[in-house]
Short mmCIF file of C-alpha atoms in Angstrom, two decimals:
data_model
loop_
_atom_site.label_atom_id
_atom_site.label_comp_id
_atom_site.label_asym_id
_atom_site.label_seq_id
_atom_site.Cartn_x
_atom_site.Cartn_y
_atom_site.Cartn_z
CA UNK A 11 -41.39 76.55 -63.27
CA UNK A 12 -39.64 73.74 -64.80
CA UNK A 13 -41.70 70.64 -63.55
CA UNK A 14 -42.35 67.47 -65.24
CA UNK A 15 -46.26 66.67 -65.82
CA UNK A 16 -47.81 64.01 -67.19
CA UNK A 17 -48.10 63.23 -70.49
CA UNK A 18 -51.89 63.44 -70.73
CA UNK A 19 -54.06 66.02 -70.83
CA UNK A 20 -57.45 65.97 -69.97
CA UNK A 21 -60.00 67.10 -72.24
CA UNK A 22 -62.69 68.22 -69.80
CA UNK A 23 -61.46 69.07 -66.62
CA UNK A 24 -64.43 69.74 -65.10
CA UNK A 25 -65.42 66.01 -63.55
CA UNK A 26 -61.60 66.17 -61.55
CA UNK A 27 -62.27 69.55 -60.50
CA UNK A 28 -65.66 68.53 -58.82
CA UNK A 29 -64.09 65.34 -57.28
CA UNK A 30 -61.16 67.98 -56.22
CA UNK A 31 -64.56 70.31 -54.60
CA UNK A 32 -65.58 67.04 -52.90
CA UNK A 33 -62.16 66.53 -51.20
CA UNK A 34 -61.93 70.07 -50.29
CA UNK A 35 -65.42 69.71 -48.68
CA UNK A 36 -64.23 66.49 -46.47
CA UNK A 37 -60.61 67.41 -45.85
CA UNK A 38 -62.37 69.88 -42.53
CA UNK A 39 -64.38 66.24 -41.61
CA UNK A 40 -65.44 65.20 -38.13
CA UNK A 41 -61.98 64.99 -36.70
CA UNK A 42 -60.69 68.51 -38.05
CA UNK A 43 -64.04 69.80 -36.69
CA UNK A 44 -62.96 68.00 -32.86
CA UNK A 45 -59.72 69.31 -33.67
CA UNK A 46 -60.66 72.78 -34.54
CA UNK A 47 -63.28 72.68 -31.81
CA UNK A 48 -60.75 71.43 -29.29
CA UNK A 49 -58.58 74.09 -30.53
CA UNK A 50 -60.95 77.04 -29.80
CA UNK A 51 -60.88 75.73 -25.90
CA UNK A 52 -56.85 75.58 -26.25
CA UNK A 53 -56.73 78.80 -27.41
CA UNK A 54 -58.13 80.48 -24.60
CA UNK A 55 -55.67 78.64 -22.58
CA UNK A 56 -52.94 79.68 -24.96
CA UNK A 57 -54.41 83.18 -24.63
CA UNK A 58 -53.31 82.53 -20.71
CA UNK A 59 -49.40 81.41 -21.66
CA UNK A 60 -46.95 84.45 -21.05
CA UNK A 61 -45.93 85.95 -24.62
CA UNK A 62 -42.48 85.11 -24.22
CA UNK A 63 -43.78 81.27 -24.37
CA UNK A 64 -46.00 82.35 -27.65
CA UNK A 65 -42.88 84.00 -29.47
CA UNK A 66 -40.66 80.82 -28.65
CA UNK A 67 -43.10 78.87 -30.31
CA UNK A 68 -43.16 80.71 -33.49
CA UNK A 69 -39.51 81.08 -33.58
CA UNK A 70 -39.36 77.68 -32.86
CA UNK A 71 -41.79 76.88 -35.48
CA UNK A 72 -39.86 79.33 -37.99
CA UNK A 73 -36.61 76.99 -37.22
CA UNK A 74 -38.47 73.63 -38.00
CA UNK A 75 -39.64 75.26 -41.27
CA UNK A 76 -36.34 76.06 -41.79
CA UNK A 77 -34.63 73.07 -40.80
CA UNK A 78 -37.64 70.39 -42.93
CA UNK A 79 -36.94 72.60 -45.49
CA UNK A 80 -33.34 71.52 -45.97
CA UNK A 81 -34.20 67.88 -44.85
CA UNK A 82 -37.15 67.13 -46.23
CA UNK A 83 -35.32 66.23 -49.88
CA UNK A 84 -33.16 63.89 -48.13
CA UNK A 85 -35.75 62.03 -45.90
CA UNK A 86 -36.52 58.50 -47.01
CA UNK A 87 -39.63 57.96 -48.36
CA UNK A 88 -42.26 56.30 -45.96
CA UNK A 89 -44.81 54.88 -47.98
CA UNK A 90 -48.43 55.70 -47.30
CA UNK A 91 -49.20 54.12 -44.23
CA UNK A 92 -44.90 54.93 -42.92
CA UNK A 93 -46.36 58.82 -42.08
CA UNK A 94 -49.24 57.96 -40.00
CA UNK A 95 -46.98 55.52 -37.82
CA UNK A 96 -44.34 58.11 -37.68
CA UNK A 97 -46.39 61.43 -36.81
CA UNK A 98 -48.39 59.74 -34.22
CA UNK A 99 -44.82 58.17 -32.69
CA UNK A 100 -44.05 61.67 -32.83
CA UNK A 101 -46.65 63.05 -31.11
CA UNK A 102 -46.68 60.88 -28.47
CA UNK A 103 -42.61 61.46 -27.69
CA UNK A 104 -43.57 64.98 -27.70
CA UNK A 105 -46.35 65.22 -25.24
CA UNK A 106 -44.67 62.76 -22.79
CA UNK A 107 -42.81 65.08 -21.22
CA UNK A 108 -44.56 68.21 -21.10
CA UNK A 109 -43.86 71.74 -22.77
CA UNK A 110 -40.03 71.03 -23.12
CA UNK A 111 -40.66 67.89 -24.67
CA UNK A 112 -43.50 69.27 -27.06
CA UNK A 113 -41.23 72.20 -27.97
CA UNK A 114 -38.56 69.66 -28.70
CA UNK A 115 -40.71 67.31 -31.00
CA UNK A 116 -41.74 70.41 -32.85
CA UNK A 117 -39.00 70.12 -36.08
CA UNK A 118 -39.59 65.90 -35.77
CA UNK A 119 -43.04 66.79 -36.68
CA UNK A 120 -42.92 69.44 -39.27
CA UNK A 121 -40.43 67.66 -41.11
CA UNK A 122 -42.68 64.49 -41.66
CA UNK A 123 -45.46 66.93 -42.60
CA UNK A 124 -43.83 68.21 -44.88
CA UNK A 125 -42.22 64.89 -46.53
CA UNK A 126 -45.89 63.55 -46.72
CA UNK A 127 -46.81 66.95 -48.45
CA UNK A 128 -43.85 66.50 -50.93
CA UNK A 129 -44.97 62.95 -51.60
CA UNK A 130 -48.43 64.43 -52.66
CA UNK A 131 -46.49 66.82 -55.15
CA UNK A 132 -44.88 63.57 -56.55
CA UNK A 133 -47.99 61.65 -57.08
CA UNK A 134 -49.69 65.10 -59.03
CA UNK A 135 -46.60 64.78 -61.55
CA UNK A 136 -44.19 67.32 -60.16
CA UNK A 137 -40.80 67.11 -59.19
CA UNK A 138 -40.42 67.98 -55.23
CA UNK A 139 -36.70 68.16 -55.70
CA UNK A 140 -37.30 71.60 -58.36
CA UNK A 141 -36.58 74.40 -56.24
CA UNK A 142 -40.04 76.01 -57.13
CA UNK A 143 -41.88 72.99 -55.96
CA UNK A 144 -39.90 73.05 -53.01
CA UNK A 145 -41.40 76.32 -52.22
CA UNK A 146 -44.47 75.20 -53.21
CA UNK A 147 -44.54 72.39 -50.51
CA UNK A 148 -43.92 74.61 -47.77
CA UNK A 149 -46.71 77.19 -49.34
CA UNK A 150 -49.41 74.21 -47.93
CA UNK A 151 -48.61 74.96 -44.37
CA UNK A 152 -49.74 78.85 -44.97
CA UNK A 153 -53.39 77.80 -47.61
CA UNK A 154 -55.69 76.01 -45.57
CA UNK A 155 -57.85 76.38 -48.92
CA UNK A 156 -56.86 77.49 -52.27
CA UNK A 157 -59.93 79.65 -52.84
CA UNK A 158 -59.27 82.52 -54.16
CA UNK A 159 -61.73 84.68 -51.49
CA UNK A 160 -58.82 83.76 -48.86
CA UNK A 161 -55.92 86.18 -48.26
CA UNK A 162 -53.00 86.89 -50.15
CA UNK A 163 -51.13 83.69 -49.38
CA UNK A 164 -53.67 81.57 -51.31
CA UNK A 165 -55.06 83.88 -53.54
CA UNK A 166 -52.84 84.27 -56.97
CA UNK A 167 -51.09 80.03 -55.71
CA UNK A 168 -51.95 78.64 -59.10
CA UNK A 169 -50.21 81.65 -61.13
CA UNK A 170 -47.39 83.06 -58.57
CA UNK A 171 -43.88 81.99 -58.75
CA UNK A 172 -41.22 83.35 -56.55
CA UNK A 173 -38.09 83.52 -57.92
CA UNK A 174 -35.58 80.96 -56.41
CA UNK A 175 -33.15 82.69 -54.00
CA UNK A 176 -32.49 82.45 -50.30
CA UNK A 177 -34.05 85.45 -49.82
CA UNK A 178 -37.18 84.22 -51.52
CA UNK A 179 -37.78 81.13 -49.43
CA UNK A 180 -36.75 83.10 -45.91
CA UNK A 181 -39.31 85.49 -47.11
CA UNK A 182 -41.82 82.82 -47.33
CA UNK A 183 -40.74 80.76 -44.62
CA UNK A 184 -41.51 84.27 -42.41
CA UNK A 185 -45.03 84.33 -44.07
CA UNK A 186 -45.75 80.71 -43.47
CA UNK A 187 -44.41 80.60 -39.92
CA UNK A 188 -47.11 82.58 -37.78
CA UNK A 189 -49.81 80.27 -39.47
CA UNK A 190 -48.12 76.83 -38.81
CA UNK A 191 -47.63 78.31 -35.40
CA UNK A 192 -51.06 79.33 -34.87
CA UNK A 193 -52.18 76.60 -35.71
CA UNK A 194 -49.73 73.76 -33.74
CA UNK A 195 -49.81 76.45 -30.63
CA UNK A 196 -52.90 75.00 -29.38
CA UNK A 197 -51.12 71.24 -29.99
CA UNK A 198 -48.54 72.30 -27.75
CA UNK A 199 -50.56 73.43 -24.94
CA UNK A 200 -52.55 70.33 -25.18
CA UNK A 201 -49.02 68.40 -24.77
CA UNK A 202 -47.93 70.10 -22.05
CA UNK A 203 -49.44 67.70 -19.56
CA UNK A 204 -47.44 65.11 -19.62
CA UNK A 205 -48.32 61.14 -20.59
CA UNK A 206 -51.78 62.63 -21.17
CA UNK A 207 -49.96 64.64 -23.43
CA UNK A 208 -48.71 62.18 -25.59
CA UNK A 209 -52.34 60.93 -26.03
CA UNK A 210 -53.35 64.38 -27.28
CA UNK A 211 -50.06 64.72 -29.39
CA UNK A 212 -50.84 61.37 -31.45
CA UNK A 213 -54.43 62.15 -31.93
CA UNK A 214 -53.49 65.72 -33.06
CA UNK A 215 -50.43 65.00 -35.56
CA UNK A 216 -52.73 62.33 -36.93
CA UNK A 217 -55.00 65.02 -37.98
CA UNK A 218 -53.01 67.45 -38.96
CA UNK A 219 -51.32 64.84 -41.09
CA UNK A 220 -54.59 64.21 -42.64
CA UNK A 221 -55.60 67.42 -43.50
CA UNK A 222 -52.14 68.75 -44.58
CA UNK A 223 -51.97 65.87 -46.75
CA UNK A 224 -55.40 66.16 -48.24
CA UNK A 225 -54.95 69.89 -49.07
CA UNK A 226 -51.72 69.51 -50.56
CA UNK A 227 -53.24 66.69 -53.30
CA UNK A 228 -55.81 69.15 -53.98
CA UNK A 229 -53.48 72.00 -54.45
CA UNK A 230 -50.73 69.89 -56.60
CA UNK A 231 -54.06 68.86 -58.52
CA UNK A 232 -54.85 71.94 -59.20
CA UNK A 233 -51.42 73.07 -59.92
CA UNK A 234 -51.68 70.47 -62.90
CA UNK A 235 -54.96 71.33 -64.25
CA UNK A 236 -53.75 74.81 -64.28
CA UNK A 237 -50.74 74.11 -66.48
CA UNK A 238 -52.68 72.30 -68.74
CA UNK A 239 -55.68 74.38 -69.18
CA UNK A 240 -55.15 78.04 -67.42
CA UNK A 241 -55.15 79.20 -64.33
CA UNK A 242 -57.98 81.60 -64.23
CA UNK A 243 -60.90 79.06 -65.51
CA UNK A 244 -59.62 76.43 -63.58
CA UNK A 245 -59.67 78.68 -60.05
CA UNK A 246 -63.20 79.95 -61.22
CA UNK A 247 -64.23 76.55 -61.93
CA UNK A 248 -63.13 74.91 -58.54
CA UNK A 249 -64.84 78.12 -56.36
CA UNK A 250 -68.13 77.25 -58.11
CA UNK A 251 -68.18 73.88 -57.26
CA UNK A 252 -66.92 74.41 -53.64
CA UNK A 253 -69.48 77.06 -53.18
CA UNK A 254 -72.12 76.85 -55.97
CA UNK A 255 -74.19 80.02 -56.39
CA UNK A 256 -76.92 80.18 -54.31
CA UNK A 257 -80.98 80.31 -56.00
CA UNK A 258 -82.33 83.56 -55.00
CA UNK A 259 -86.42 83.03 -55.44
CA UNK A 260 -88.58 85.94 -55.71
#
């Protein structure tokens, strides 16, 4: 991957991979835990929603992948407060007006989720305009974790590289897709009452903002500790501290 990294290395990794284990720990705080609670409940409902409505929004979801994908490089640069103002301005739009409105917010949001996550890649040292980072960027929306006990989409993320062809990124635009949708599904439902919509759309971009954004610094982190000191003890050394061994007493 051709990616510029910063010029120094560090000699012990191991203090920035524990601070890395910390923010892993808090990125699922209390409001991903409402979130993911509230989701559970929305879920049911979305259980409820005809499957033609459940396709649309992953096909819909697979087009603002698509779409943020090709706009993200050209989207100005908000700064680090710009995102928050924008997603929940987002949010609410998209929940004012019910389902049609939600549906219609749906690229609005994943592009600015995606900008924020290519700002992250930025501040680790990398270059979100190189094609591989690119895909990289988009590879946060399918790892909520980058434990290597997950499935295949996380598991090998600090050695894989795809190679850089069309086909390549609609291949893992098709992979990331169900899992953004799975996991904005339950947003949409909770948007589809309208103006008490667009108080559940804020709150809920807000978070996912958040979390996105957390998990994508720890990933680009990681990324860079990987390049400088291998992928394998770096992985190994980030599980540990993220789940430490547990004492087994006689």
């Amino acid at each position: 991957m051709d990616q510029t990294l910063p010029a120094v290395v560090t000699a012990d990794p191991a203090p920035e991979i524990a601070e890395l284990a910390r923010r892993y720990k808090r990125a699922n705080g209390p409001v991903m835990r409402l979130v993911n609670g509230l989701g559970g409940r929305l879920e049911r409902q979305l259980d409820l929603v005809p499957a033609r409505f459940r396709g649309q929004v992953e096909r819909a979801t697979a087009q603002a992948l698509e779409a943020a994908y090709g706009i993200a490089a050209r989207a100005p640069e908000l700064g680090e407060r710009g995102p928050m103002v924008a997603v929940v301005a987002s949010g609410a739009a998209g929940g004012a007006g019910g389902i049609a409105t939600a549906l219609a917010e749906l690229p609005v949001t994943v592009t600015l989720l995606l900008n924020a996550i290519r700002a992250e890649a930025r501040a680790a040292g990398l270059d979100p305009d190189d094609p591989a980072v690119r895909e990289e960027c988009l590879r946060v929306f399918g790892a909520g974790t980058p434990l290597a006990s997950d499935d295949g989409v996380n598991t090998s993320f600090l050695t894989a590289r795809l190679s850089v062809t069309g086909q390549a990124v609609q291949g893992l635009i098709a992979a990331v897709a169900p899992r953004l949708a799975a996991a904005l599904g339950p947003k949409l439902v909770a948007q589809a009452v309208p103006v008490l919509g667009a108080v559940s759309g804020a709150a809920l971009n807000l978070a996912f903002l958040n979390y996105y954004r957390e998990i994508a610094r720890i990933r680009f982190a990681l990324l860079r500790l990987a390049a400088q000191h291998g992928a394998e003890p770096v992985l190994q050394a980030f599980a540990a501290a993220v789940e430490p061994p547990r004492i087994v007493r006689a």
